[in-house]
PDB file of C-alpha atoms and ligand atoms in Angstrom:
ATOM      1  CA  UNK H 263       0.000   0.000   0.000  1.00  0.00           C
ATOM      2  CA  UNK H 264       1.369   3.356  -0.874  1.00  0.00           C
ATOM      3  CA  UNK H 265       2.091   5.148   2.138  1.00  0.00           C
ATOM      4  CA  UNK H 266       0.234   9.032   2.901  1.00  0.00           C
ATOM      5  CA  UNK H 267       2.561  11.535   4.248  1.00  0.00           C
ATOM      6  CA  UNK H 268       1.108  14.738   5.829  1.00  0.00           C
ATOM      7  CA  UNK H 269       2.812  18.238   5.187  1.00  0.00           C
ATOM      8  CA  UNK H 270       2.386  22.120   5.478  1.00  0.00           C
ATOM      9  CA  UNK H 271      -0.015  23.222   3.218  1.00  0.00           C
ATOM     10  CA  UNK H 272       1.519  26.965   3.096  1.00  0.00           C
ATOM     11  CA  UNK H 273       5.171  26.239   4.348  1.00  0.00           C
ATOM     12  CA  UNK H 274       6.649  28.672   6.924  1.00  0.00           C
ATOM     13  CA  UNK H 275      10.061  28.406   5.275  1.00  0.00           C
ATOM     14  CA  UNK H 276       8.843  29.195   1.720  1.00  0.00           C
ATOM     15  CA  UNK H 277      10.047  26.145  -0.221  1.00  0.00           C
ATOM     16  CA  UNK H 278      13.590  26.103   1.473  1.00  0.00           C
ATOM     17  CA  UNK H 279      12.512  22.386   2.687  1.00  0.00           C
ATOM     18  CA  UNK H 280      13.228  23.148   6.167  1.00  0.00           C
ATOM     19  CA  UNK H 281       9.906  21.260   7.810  1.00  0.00           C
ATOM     20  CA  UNK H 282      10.685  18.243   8.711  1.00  0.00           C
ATOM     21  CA  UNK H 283       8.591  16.302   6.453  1.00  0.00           C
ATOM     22  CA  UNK H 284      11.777  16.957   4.279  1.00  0.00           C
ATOM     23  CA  UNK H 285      13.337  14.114   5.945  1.00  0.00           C
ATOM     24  CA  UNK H 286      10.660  12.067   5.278  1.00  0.00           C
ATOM     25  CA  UNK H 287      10.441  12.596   1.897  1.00  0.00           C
ATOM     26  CA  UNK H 288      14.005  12.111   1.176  1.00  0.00           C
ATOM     27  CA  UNK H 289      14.429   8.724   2.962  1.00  0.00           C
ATOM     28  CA  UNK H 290      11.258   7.763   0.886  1.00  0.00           C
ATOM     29  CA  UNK H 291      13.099   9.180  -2.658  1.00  0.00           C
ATOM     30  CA  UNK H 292      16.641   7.057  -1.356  1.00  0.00           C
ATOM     31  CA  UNK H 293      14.639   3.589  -0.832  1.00  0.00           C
ATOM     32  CA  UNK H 294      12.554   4.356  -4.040  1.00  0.00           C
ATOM     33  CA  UNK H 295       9.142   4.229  -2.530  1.00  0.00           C
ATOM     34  CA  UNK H 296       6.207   5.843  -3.842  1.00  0.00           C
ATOM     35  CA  UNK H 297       4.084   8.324  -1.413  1.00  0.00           C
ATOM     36  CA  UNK H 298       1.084  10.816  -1.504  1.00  0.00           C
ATOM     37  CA  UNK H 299       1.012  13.531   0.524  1.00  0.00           C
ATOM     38  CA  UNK H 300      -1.414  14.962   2.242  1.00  0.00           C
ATOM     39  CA  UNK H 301      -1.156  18.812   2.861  1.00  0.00           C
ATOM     40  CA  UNK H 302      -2.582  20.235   5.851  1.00  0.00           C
ATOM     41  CA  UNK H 303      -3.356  23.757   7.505  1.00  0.00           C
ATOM     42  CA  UNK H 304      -2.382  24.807  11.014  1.00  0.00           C
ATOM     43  CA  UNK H 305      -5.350  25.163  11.521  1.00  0.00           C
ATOM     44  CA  UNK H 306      -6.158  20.949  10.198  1.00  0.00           C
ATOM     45  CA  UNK H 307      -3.401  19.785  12.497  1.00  0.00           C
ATOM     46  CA  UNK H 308      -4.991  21.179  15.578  1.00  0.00           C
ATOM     47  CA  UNK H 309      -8.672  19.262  14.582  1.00  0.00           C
ATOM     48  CA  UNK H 310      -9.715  15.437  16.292  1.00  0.00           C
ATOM     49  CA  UNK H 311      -9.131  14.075  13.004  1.00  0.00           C
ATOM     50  CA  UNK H 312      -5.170  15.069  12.316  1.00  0.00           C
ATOM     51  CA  UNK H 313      -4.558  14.589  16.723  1.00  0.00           C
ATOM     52  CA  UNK H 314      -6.046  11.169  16.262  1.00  0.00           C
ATOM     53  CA  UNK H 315      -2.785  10.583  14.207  1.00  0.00           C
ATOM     54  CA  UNK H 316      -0.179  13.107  16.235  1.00  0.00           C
ATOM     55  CA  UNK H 317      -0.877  13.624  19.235  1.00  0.00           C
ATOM     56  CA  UNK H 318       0.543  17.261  19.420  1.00  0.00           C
ATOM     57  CA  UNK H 319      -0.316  18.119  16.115  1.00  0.00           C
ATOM     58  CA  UNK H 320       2.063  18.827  14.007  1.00  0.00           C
ATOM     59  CA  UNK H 321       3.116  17.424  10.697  1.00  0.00           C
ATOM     60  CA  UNK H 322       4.822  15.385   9.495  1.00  0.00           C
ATOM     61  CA  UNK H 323       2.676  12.005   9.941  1.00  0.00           C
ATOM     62  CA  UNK H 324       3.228   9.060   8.321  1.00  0.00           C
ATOM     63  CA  UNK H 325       0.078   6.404   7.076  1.00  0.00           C
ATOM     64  CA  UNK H 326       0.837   2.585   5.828  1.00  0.00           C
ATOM     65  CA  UNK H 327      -2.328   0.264   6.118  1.00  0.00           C
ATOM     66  CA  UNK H 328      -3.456   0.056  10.082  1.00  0.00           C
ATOM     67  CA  UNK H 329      -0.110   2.056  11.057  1.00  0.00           C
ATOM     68  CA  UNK H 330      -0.227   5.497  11.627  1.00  0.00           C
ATOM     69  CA  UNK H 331       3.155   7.008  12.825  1.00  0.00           C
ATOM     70  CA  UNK H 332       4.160  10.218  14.063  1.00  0.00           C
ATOM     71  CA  UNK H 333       8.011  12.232  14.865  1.00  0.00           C
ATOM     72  CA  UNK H 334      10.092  12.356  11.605  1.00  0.00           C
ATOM     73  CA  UNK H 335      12.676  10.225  13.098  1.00  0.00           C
ATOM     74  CA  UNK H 336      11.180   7.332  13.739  1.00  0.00           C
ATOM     75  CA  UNK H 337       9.181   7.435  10.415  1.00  0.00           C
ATOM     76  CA  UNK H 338      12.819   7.399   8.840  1.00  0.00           C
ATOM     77  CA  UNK H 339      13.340   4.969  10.907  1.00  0.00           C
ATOM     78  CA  UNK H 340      10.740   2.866  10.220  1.00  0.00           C
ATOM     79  CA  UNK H 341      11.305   3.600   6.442  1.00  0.00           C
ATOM     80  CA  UNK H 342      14.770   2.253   6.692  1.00  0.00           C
ATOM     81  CA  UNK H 343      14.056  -0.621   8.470  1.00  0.00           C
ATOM     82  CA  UNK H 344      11.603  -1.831   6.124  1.00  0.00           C
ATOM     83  CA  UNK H 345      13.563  -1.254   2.826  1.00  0.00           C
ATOM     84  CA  UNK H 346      17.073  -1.738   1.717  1.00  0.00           C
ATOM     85  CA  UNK H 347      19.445   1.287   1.529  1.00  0.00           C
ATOM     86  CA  UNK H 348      19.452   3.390   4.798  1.00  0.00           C
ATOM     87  CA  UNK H 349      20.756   0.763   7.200  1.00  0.00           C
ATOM     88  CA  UNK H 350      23.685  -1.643   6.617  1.00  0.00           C
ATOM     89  CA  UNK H 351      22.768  -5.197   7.203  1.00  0.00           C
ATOM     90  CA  UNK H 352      25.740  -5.803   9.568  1.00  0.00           C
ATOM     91  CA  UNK H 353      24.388  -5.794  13.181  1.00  0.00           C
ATOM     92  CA  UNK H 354      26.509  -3.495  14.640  1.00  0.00           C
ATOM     93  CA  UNK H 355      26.841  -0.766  11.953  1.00  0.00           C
ATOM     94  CA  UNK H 356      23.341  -0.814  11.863  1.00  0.00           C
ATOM     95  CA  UNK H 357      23.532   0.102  15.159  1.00  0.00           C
ATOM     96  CA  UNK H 358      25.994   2.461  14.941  1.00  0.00           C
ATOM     97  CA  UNK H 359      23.737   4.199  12.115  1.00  0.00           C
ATOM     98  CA  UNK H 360      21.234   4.287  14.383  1.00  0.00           C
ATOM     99  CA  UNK H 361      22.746   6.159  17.280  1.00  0.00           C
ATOM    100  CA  UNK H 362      23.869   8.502  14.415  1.00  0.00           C
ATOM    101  CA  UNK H 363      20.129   9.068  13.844  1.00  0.00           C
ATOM    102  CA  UNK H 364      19.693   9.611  18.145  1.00  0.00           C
ATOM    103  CA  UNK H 365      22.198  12.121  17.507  1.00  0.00           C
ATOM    104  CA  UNK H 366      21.464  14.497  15.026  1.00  0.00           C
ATOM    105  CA  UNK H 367      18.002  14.355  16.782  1.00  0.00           C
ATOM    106  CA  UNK H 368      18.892  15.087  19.658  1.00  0.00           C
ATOM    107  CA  UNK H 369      22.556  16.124  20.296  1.00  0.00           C
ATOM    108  CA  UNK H 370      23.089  18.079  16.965  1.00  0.00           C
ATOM    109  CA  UNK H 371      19.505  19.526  16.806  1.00  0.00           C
ATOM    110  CA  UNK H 372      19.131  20.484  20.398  1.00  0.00           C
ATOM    111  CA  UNK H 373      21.474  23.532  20.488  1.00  0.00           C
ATOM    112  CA  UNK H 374      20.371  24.503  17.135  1.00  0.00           C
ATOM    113  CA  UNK H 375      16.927  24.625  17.318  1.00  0.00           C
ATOM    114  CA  UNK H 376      17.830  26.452  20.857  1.00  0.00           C
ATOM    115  CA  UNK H 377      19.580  29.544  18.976  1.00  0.00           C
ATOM    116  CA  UNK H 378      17.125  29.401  16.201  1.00  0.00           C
ATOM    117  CA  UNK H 379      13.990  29.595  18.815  1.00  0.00           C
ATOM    118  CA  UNK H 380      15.991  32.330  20.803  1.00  0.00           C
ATOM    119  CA  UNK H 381      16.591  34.313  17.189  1.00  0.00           C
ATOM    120  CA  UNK H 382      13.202  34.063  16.357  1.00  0.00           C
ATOM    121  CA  UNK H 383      11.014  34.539  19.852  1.00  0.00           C
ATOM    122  CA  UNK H 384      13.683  36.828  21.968  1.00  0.00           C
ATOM    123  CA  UNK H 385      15.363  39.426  19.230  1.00  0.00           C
ATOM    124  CA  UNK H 386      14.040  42.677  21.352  1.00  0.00           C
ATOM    125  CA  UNK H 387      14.642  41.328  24.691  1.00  0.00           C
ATOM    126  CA  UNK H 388      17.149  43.482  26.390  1.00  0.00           C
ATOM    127  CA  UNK H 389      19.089  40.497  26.828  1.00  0.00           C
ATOM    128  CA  UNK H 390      19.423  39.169  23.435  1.00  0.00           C
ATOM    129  CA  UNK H 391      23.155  40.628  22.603  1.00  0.00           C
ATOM    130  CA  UNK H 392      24.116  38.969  25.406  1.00  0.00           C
ATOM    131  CA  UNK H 393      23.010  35.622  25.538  1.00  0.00           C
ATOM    132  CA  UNK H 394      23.407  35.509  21.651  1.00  0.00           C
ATOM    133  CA  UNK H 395      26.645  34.439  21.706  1.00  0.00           C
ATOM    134  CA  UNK H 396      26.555  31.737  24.736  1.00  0.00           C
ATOM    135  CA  UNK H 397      23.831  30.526  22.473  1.00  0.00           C
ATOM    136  CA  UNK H 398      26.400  30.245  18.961  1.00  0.00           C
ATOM    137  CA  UNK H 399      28.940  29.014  20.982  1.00  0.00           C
ATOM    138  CA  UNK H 400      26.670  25.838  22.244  1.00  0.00           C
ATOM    139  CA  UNK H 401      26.353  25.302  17.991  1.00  0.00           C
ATOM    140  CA  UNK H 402      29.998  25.926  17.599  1.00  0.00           C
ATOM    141  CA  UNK H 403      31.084  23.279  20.218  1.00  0.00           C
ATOM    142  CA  UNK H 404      28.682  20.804  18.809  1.00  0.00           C
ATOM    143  CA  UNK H 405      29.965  21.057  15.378  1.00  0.00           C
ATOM    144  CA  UNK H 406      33.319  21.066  15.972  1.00  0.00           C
ATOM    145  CA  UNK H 407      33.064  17.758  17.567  1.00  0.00           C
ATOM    146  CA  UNK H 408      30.765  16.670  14.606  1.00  0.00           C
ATOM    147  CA  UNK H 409      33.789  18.115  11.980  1.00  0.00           C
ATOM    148  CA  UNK H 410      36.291  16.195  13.933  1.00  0.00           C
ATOM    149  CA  UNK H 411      34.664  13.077  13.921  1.00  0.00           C
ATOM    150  CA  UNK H 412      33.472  12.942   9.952  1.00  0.00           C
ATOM    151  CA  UNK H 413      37.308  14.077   9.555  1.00  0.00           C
ATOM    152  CA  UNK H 414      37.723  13.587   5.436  1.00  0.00           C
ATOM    153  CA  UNK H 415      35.037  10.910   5.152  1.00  0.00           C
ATOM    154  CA  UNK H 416      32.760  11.170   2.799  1.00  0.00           C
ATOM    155  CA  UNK H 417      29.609  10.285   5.657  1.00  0.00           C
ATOM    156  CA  UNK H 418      29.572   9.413   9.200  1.00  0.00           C
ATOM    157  CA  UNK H 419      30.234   5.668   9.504  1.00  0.00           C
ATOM    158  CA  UNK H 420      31.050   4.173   6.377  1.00  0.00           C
ATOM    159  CA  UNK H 421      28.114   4.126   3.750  1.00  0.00           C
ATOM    160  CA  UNK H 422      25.418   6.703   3.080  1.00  0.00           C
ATOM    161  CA  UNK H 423      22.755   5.818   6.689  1.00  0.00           C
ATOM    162  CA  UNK H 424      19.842   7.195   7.849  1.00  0.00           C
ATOM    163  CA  UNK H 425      22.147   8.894  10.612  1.00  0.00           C
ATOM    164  CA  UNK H 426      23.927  10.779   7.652  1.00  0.00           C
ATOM    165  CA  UNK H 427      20.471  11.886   6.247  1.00  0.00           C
ATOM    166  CA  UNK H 428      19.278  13.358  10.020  1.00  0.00           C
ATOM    167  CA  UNK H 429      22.340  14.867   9.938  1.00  0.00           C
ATOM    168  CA  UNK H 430      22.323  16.122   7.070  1.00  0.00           C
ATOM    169  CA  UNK H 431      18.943  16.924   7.378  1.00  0.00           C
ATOM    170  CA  UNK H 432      19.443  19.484  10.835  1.00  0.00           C
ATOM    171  CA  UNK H 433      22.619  20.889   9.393  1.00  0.00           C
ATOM    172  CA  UNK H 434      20.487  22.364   6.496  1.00  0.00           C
ATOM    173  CA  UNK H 435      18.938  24.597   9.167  1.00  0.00           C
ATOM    174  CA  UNK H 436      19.388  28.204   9.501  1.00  0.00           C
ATOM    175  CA  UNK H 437      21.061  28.145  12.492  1.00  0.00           C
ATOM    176  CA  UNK H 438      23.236  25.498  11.793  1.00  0.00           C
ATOM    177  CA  UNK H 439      24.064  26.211   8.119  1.00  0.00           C
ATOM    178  CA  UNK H 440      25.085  29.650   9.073  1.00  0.00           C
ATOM    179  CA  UNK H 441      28.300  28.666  10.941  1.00  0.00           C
ATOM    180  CA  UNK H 442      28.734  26.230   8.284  1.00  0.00           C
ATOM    181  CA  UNK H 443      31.462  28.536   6.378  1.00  0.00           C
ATOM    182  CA  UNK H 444      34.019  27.789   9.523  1.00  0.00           C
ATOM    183  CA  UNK H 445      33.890  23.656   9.028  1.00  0.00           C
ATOM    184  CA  UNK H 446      34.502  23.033   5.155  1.00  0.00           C
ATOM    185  CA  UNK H 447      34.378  19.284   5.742  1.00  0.00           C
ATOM    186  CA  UNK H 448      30.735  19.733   7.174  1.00  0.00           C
ATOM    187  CA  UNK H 449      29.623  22.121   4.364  1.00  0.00           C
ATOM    188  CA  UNK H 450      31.212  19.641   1.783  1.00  0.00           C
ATOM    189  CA  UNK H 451      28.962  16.861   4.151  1.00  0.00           C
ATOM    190  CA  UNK H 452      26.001  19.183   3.506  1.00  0.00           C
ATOM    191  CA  UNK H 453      26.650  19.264  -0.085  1.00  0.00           C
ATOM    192  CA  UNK H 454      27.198  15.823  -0.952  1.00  0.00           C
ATOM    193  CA  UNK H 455      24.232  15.091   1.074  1.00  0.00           C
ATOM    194  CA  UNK H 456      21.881  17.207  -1.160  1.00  0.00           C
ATOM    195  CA  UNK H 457      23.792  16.177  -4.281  1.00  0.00           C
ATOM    196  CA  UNK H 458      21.967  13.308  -3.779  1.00  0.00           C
ATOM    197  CA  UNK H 459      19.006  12.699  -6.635  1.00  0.00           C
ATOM    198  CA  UNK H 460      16.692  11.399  -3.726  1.00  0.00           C
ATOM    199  CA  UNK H 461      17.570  14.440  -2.031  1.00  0.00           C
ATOM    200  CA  UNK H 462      16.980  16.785  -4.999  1.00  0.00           C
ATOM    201  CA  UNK H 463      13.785  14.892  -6.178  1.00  0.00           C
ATOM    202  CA  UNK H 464      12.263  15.433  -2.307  1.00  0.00           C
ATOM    203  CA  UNK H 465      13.220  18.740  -2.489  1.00  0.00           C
ATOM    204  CA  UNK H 466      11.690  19.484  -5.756  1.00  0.00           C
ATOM    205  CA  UNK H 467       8.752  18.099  -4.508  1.00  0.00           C
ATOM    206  CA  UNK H 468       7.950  19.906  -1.185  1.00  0.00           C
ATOM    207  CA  UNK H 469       9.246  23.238  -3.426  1.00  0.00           C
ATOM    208  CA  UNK H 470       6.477  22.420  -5.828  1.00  0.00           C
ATOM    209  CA  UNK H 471       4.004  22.962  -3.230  1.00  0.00           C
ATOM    210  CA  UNK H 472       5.435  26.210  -2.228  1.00  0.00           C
ATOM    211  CA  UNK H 473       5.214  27.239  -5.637  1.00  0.00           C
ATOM    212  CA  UNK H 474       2.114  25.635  -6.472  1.00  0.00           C
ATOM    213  CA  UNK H 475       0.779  27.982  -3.016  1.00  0.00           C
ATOM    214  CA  UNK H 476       2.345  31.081  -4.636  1.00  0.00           C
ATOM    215  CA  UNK H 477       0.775  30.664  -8.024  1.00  0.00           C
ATOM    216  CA  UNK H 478      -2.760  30.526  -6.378  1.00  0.00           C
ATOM    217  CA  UNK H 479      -2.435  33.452  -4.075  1.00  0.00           C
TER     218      UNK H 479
HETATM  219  N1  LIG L 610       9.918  16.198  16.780  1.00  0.00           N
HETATM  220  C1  LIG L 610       8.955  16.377  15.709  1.00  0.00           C
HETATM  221  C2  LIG L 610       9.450  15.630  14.459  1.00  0.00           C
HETATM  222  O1  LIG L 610      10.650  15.516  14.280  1.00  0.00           O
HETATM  223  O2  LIG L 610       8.588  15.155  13.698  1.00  0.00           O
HETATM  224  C3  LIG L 610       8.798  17.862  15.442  1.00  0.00           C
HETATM  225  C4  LIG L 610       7.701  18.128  14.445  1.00  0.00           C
HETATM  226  C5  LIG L 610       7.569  19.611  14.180  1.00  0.00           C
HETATM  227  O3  LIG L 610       8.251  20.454  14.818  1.00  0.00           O
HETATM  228  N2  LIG L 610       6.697  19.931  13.255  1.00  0.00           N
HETATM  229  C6  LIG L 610       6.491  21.329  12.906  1.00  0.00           C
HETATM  230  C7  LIG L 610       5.014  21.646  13.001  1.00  0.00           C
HETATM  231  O4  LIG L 610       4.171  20.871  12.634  1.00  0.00           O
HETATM  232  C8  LIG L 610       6.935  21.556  11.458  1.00  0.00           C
HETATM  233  S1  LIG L 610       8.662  21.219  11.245  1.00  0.00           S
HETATM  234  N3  LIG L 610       4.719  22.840  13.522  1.00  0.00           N
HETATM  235  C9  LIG L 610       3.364  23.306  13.602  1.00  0.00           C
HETATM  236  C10 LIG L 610       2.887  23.393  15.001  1.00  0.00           C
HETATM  237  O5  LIG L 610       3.587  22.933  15.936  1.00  0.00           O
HETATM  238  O6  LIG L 610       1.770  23.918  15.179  1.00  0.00           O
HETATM  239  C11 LIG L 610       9.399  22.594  12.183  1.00  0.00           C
HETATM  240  C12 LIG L 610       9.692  23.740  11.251  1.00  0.00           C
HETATM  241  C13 LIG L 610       8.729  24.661  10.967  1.00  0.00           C
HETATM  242  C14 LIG L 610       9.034  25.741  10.140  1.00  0.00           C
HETATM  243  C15 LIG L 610      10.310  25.867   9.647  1.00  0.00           C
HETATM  244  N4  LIG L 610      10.648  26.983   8.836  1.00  0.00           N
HETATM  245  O7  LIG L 610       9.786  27.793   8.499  1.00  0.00           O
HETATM  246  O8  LIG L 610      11.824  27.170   8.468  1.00  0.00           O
HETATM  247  C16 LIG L 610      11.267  24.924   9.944  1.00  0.00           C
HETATM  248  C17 LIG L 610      10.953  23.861  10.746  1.00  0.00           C
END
């Protein structure tokens, strides 16, 4: 059964493919399995029908038969569990690949989606010049130990993972991409990782409705 994704219907980020249904998408493009999506309002998410699905109502959800799953990660991880080409078959590196995924989740994401919420809720608080730079410096310690350990590898643990694509995935954020200029082996990371055609055809695809949005407003 073809799987149903759900997705902004009017994208905060403008087609940059920042929501997190990106992830989703791509790790459906790199196993080469076919999805609809279903677009939703704010407005939809917060209704019985879409919180029957995710509890806090957000997107993206994912739909297969009698499963309905919610939180990006595990839908990748489900997705990679259930097809070849995100998880090696070796035990342990599969393991390996998945604490990858733990830690761009968690690890990687936290401090960026800290200075990112701080940019975005507390820019005219008195205190915001100040607490600014505690706030890049919490990135810059995270991805210094992230540059050190993908060294001049080509991905994280040997082959292409689903780690690499969370990874890849939170780097691509604003407030992680912006310091990205000061670790040229992460930015070269970043680059292979959207070099990839399931990469490109998931972004052209969640653009599409961004311009498809535009065009009717
Ligand atoms: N932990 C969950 C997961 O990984 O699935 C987080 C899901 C989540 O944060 N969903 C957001 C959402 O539905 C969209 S992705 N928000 C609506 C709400 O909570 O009411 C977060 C996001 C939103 C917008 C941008 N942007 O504009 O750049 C980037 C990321």
């Amino acid at each position: 059964m073809t799987p149903t994704i759900t997705a902004f219907e009017s994208s905060p980020d403008r087609g940059r493919g920042l929501a997190r249904d990106m992830a989703v998408r791509w790790a459906l493009e790199e196993v080469g399995q076919p999805y609809d999506v279903r677009l939703v309002s704010f407005a939809e998410m917060k209704q019985p029908a879409h919180l029957s699905i995710h509890p806090f109502g957000q997107i993206p959800t994912y739909e297969e038969s009698d499963l309905a799953l919610f939180e990006s990660g595990a839908i990748v991880l489900h997705i990679a569990e259930r097809h070849a080409g995100l998880l090696p078959a070796d035990a342990d590196a599969r393991a390996r690949a998945i604490a990858w995924m733990f830690a761009a989740l968690t690890t990687v994401q936290a401090p960026i989606v800290e200075r990112e919420g701080f940019i975005l809720l507390e820019k005219d608080r008195p205190w915001f010049a100040e607490r600014l730079p505690l706030l890049d410096g919490r990135v810059r310690d995270r991805l210094v130990q992230l540059s050190a350990r993908l060294g001049d590898a080509d991905w994280l643990d040997g082959g292409f993972s689903a780690g690499d694509l969370l990874t890849v995935n939170v780097l691509r954020r604003p407030a992680g991409a912006n310091f990205l200029g000061e670790y040229p082996n992460l930015a070269a990371f970043v680059a292979r990782g959207e070099a990839r055609p399931a990469f490109r055809r998931a972004f052209a695809d969640q653009h599409a409705v961004f311009a498809a949005a535009s065009a009717g407003s």
